[in-house]
Amino acid sequence: MIVYTKLPHLFLASTLATARLTSGFASNRLTSYHYTTRQLSSTTLQMTDLYGIPNSGWKSPQWNWGSAMGTGHDCAMICRQKFSTRESRTELIDQLCSGSSPYDAPFEEVKLVLGLAWQNGRWDGSDGGRGGYGEVLNRMASADRYEEGGSGGSFLDANRNFVLDLQERYPLIANQKEDLEDMKSVASLLDGEDVNQMDVARRKCCGLVLNAMGFIEKGL
């Protein structure tokens, strides 16, 4: 049974999920961020299923990133539709860079947006070119270095790897002093053992990268 909803991306999600079960900164300057205390566990922050589609998420064997068959392809269709307007893309960047709570976008969705942006960026160089974010996308697709329980280790260590890899390549796509200083400021959030603070750090880092790539203007 298909569950109808007024929101197009949710309608598509419920349709795809049902099919699977039955078939077997906005402006030119980014807003400043603030650290908001939230009592969240690493398990909560690592929730994987996207858009109501079972077996979705970067760690799922059914994700099959880069293939036309798999939950990754299904989720990509929904993600492109969800962020098809400049308004929706601006809202995402503002939220990622503000450090506000609660976040509307699950982090698996943020990684999906990044993946699609980097995939497109191969053609216009906005992924940083050789040695750029294409390498991070390959590592993300392998679901190891950036995943809790993989070679990355703990939730904190795996996400620290992710943030550091994004930071390292940022000068390939951004050269304004203020942008570079914004990215450097994320480093202060990487110390310690607070999963909530790490969540703020990884989201801001993603927001800065997407903004520098022209996500608001170009979309996915």
Short mmCIF file of C-alpha atoms in Angstrom, two decimals:
data_model
loop_
_atom_site.label_atom_id
_atom_site.label_comp_id
_atom_site.label_asym_id
_atom_site.label_seq_id
_atom_site.Cartn_x
_atom_site.Cartn_y
_atom_site.Cartn_z
CA MET A 1 0.00 0.00 0.00
CA ILE A 2 1.31 3.44 -0.91
CA VAL A 3 0.97 6.10 1.77
CA TYR A 4 0.15 9.47 0.19
CA THR A 5 1.44 12.71 1.64
CA LYS A 6 1.49 16.35 0.59
CA LEU A 7 5.29 16.44 0.68
CA PRO A 8 6.74 15.08 -2.60
CA HIS A 9 9.95 13.66 -1.17
CA LEU A 10 8.06 11.84 1.57
CA PHE A 11 5.60 10.44 -0.95
CA LEU A 12 8.48 9.13 -3.04
CA ALA A 13 10.12 7.68 0.06
CA SER A 14 7.01 5.78 1.11
CA THR A 15 6.51 4.53 -2.47
CA LEU A 16 10.09 3.24 -2.76
CA ALA A 17 10.02 1.71 0.70
CA THR A 18 6.78 -0.10 -0.09
CA ALA A 19 8.17 -1.33 -3.40
CA ARG A 20 11.24 -2.76 -1.66
CA LEU A 21 9.20 -4.54 0.97
CA THR A 22 6.82 -6.06 -1.56
CA SER A 23 9.49 -7.01 -4.09
CA GLY A 24 11.72 -8.82 -1.81
CA PHE A 25 24.67 31.72 3.64
CA ALA A 26 22.62 31.71 2.71
CA SER A 27 23.83 35.10 1.91
CA ASN A 28 27.47 35.66 0.93
CA ARG A 29 28.59 35.37 4.55
CA LEU A 30 27.92 32.38 6.71
CA THR A 31 26.21 32.88 10.03
CA SER A 32 28.32 32.40 13.13
CA TYR A 33 27.76 29.20 15.04
CA HIS A 34 27.23 28.56 18.69
CA TYR A 35 27.61 25.41 20.68
CA THR A 36 24.28 24.15 21.93
CA THR A 37 24.18 21.53 24.67
CA ARG A 38 22.21 18.47 23.63
CA GLN A 39 22.10 15.14 25.37
CA LEU A 40 22.47 12.75 22.46
CA SER A 41 24.23 9.40 22.30
CA SER A 42 26.55 8.25 19.54
CA THR A 43 23.97 5.59 18.67
CA THR A 44 21.33 8.25 18.09
CA LEU A 45 23.73 10.34 16.03
CA GLN A 46 24.61 7.33 13.85
CA MET A 47 21.05 6.38 12.84
CA THR A 48 21.24 5.24 9.22
CA ASP A 49 17.88 4.68 7.48
CA LEU A 50 16.92 7.58 5.22
CA TYR A 51 13.53 8.71 3.97
CA GLY A 52 11.82 5.65 5.40
CA ILE A 53 13.69 3.32 3.04
CA PRO A 54 14.84 0.11 4.78
CA ASN A 55 18.52 -0.84 4.45
CA SER A 56 19.54 2.66 3.41
CA GLY A 57 22.57 4.51 4.70
CA TRP A 58 26.26 4.37 3.87
CA LYS A 59 26.94 1.26 5.97
CA SER A 60 24.16 -0.81 4.43
CA PRO A 61 25.20 -3.61 2.01
CA GLN A 62 22.17 -2.60 -0.07
CA TRP A 63 23.38 1.01 -0.45
CA ASN A 64 25.50 0.28 -3.57
CA TRP A 65 26.80 3.80 -4.07
CA GLY A 66 27.35 4.61 -7.75
CA SER A 67 25.00 1.90 -8.97
CA ALA A 68 21.56 2.34 -10.51
CA MET A 69 20.40 -0.55 -8.34
CA GLY A 70 20.35 -0.03 -4.60
CA THR A 71 18.99 2.08 -1.80
CA GLY A 72 21.66 4.72 -2.46
CA HIS A 73 20.14 5.39 -5.88
CA ASP A 74 16.63 5.52 -4.41
CA CYS A 75 17.67 7.97 -1.72
CA ALA A 76 19.58 10.12 -4.22
CA MET A 77 16.38 10.62 -6.22
CA ILE A 78 14.56 11.86 -3.13
CA CYS A 79 17.48 14.00 -1.98
CA ARG A 80 17.74 15.82 -5.31
CA GLN A 81 14.03 16.57 -5.21
CA LYS A 82 14.13 17.72 -1.59
CA PHE A 83 16.92 20.20 -2.30
CA SER A 84 15.73 21.26 -5.74
CA THR A 85 15.05 24.86 -4.69
CA ARG A 86 17.50 27.58 -3.71
CA GLU A 87 15.44 28.19 -0.58
CA SER A 88 15.81 24.60 0.64
CA ARG A 89 19.54 24.60 -0.05
CA THR A 90 20.05 27.92 1.72
CA GLU A 91 18.14 26.63 4.74
CA LEU A 92 20.37 23.55 4.93
CA ILE A 93 23.60 25.58 4.77
CA ASP A 94 22.35 28.01 7.41
CA GLN A 95 21.40 25.18 9.72
CA LEU A 96 24.66 23.29 9.29
CA CYS A 97 26.79 26.36 9.95
CA SER A 98 24.76 27.79 12.82
CA GLY A 99 25.23 24.93 15.28
CA SER A 100 21.58 25.26 16.24
CA SER A 101 19.57 22.46 17.80
CA PRO A 102 17.74 20.31 16.93
CA TYR A 103 18.90 19.60 13.41
CA ASP A 104 16.29 18.78 10.81
CA ALA A 105 18.65 16.82 8.56
CA PRO A 106 19.99 13.45 9.76
CA PHE A 107 23.73 13.33 9.30
CA GLU A 108 23.42 10.42 6.86
CA GLU A 109 21.41 12.79 4.67
CA VAL A 110 24.10 15.47 4.98
CA LYS A 111 26.66 12.91 3.81
CA LEU A 112 24.39 12.02 0.91
CA VAL A 113 24.16 15.68 -0.12
CA LEU A 114 27.96 15.89 0.04
CA GLY A 115 28.32 12.70 -1.98
CA LEU A 116 26.06 13.98 -4.74
CA ALA A 117 27.77 17.38 -4.77
CA TRP A 118 31.21 15.75 -5.02
CA GLN A 119 29.97 13.43 -7.73
CA ASN A 120 28.85 16.43 -9.80
CA GLY A 121 31.99 18.34 -8.86
CA ARG A 122 34.13 15.96 -10.88
CA TRP A 123 32.91 17.66 -14.05
CA ASP A 124 33.49 21.31 -13.12
CA GLY A 125 36.39 20.93 -10.69
CA SER A 126 34.39 22.09 -7.68
CA ASP A 127 35.38 18.89 -5.85
CA GLY A 128 38.96 20.17 -5.70
CA GLY A 129 40.30 18.07 -8.57
CA ARG A 130 43.11 15.57 -8.06
CA GLY A 131 43.64 14.87 -4.37
CA GLY A 132 40.36 16.60 -3.57
CA TYR A 133 37.01 15.47 -2.24
CA GLY A 134 36.72 12.62 -4.73
CA GLU A 135 39.09 10.76 -2.41
CA VAL A 136 36.85 11.49 0.57
CA LEU A 137 33.83 10.24 -1.39
CA ASN A 138 35.60 6.97 -2.14
CA ARG A 139 36.42 6.54 1.54
CA MET A 140 32.87 7.43 2.52
CA ALA A 141 31.50 4.84 0.08
CA SER A 142 33.76 2.17 1.57
CA ALA A 143 31.97 2.72 4.91
CA ASP A 144 35.07 2.07 6.98
CA ARG A 145 37.32 5.01 7.93
CA TYR A 146 34.41 7.29 8.81
CA GLU A 147 32.17 4.73 10.49
CA GLU A 148 32.00 3.76 14.13
CA GLY A 149 33.25 0.19 14.50
CA GLY A 150 35.28 0.29 11.30
CA SER A 151 38.96 1.11 10.98
CA GLY A 152 38.05 4.59 12.20
CA GLY A 153 37.41 3.20 15.67
CA SER A 154 35.00 4.94 18.02
CA PHE A 155 32.27 7.39 17.03
CA LEU A 156 34.50 10.29 18.03
CA ASP A 157 37.59 8.98 16.24
CA ALA A 158 35.72 8.08 13.05
CA ASN A 159 34.10 11.49 12.82
CA ARG A 160 37.35 13.21 13.70
CA ASN A 161 38.87 11.43 10.69
CA PHE A 162 36.02 12.72 8.55
CA VAL A 163 36.34 16.32 9.68
CA LEU A 164 40.12 16.34 9.34
CA ASP A 165 39.93 14.94 5.81
CA LEU A 166 37.43 17.65 4.85
CA GLN A 167 39.54 20.36 6.47
CA GLU A 168 42.73 19.22 4.74
CA ARG A 169 41.21 19.65 1.27
CA TYR A 170 39.29 22.85 1.94
CA PRO A 171 42.02 25.19 0.56
CA LEU A 172 41.54 23.44 -2.81
CA ILE A 173 38.06 24.98 -3.13
CA ALA A 174 38.24 28.08 -0.91
CA ASN A 175 40.83 30.85 -0.84
CA GLN A 176 39.14 33.70 1.00
CA LYS A 177 40.77 34.47 4.34
CA GLU A 178 37.45 34.54 6.22
CA ASP A 179 36.41 31.17 4.79
CA LEU A 180 39.69 29.56 5.76
CA GLU A 181 39.46 31.01 9.26
CA ASP A 182 35.91 29.68 9.60
CA MET A 183 37.16 26.20 8.78
CA LYS A 184 40.10 26.50 11.18
CA SER A 185 37.68 27.38 13.97
CA VAL A 186 36.19 23.89 13.72
CA ALA A 187 39.45 22.46 15.10
CA SER A 188 38.60 23.77 18.57
CA LEU A 189 35.57 21.47 18.63
CA LEU A 190 37.52 18.28 17.87
CA ASP A 191 39.17 17.90 21.26
CA GLY A 192 37.48 16.17 24.14
CA GLU A 193 35.02 13.33 24.40
CA ASP A 194 31.71 15.10 23.83
CA VAL A 195 29.68 13.48 21.01
CA ASN A 196 27.37 16.49 20.83
CA GLN A 197 30.28 18.86 20.26
CA MET A 198 31.61 16.52 17.57
CA ASP A 199 28.21 16.63 15.87
CA VAL A 200 28.39 20.43 15.77
CA ALA A 201 31.92 20.25 14.32
CA ARG A 202 31.14 17.78 11.55
CA ARG A 203 27.99 19.63 10.50
CA LYS A 204 29.67 23.02 10.35
CA CYS A 205 32.53 21.52 8.36
CA CYS A 206 30.08 20.02 5.86
CA GLY A 207 28.22 23.31 5.57
CA LEU A 208 31.42 25.22 4.80
CA VAL A 209 32.45 22.72 2.13
CA LEU A 210 29.04 22.73 0.45
CA ASN A 211 28.91 26.52 0.49
CA ALA A 212 32.38 26.83 -1.04
CA MET A 213 31.38 24.38 -3.78
CA GLY A 214 28.47 26.59 -4.82
CA PHE A 215 25.78 24.22 -3.57
CA ILE A 216 23.26 27.02 -3.03
CA GLU A 217 23.65 28.29 -6.58
CA LYS A 218 24.10 24.99 -8.45
CA GLY A 219 22.14 22.45 -6.44
CA LEU A 220 22.58 18.74 -7.04
#
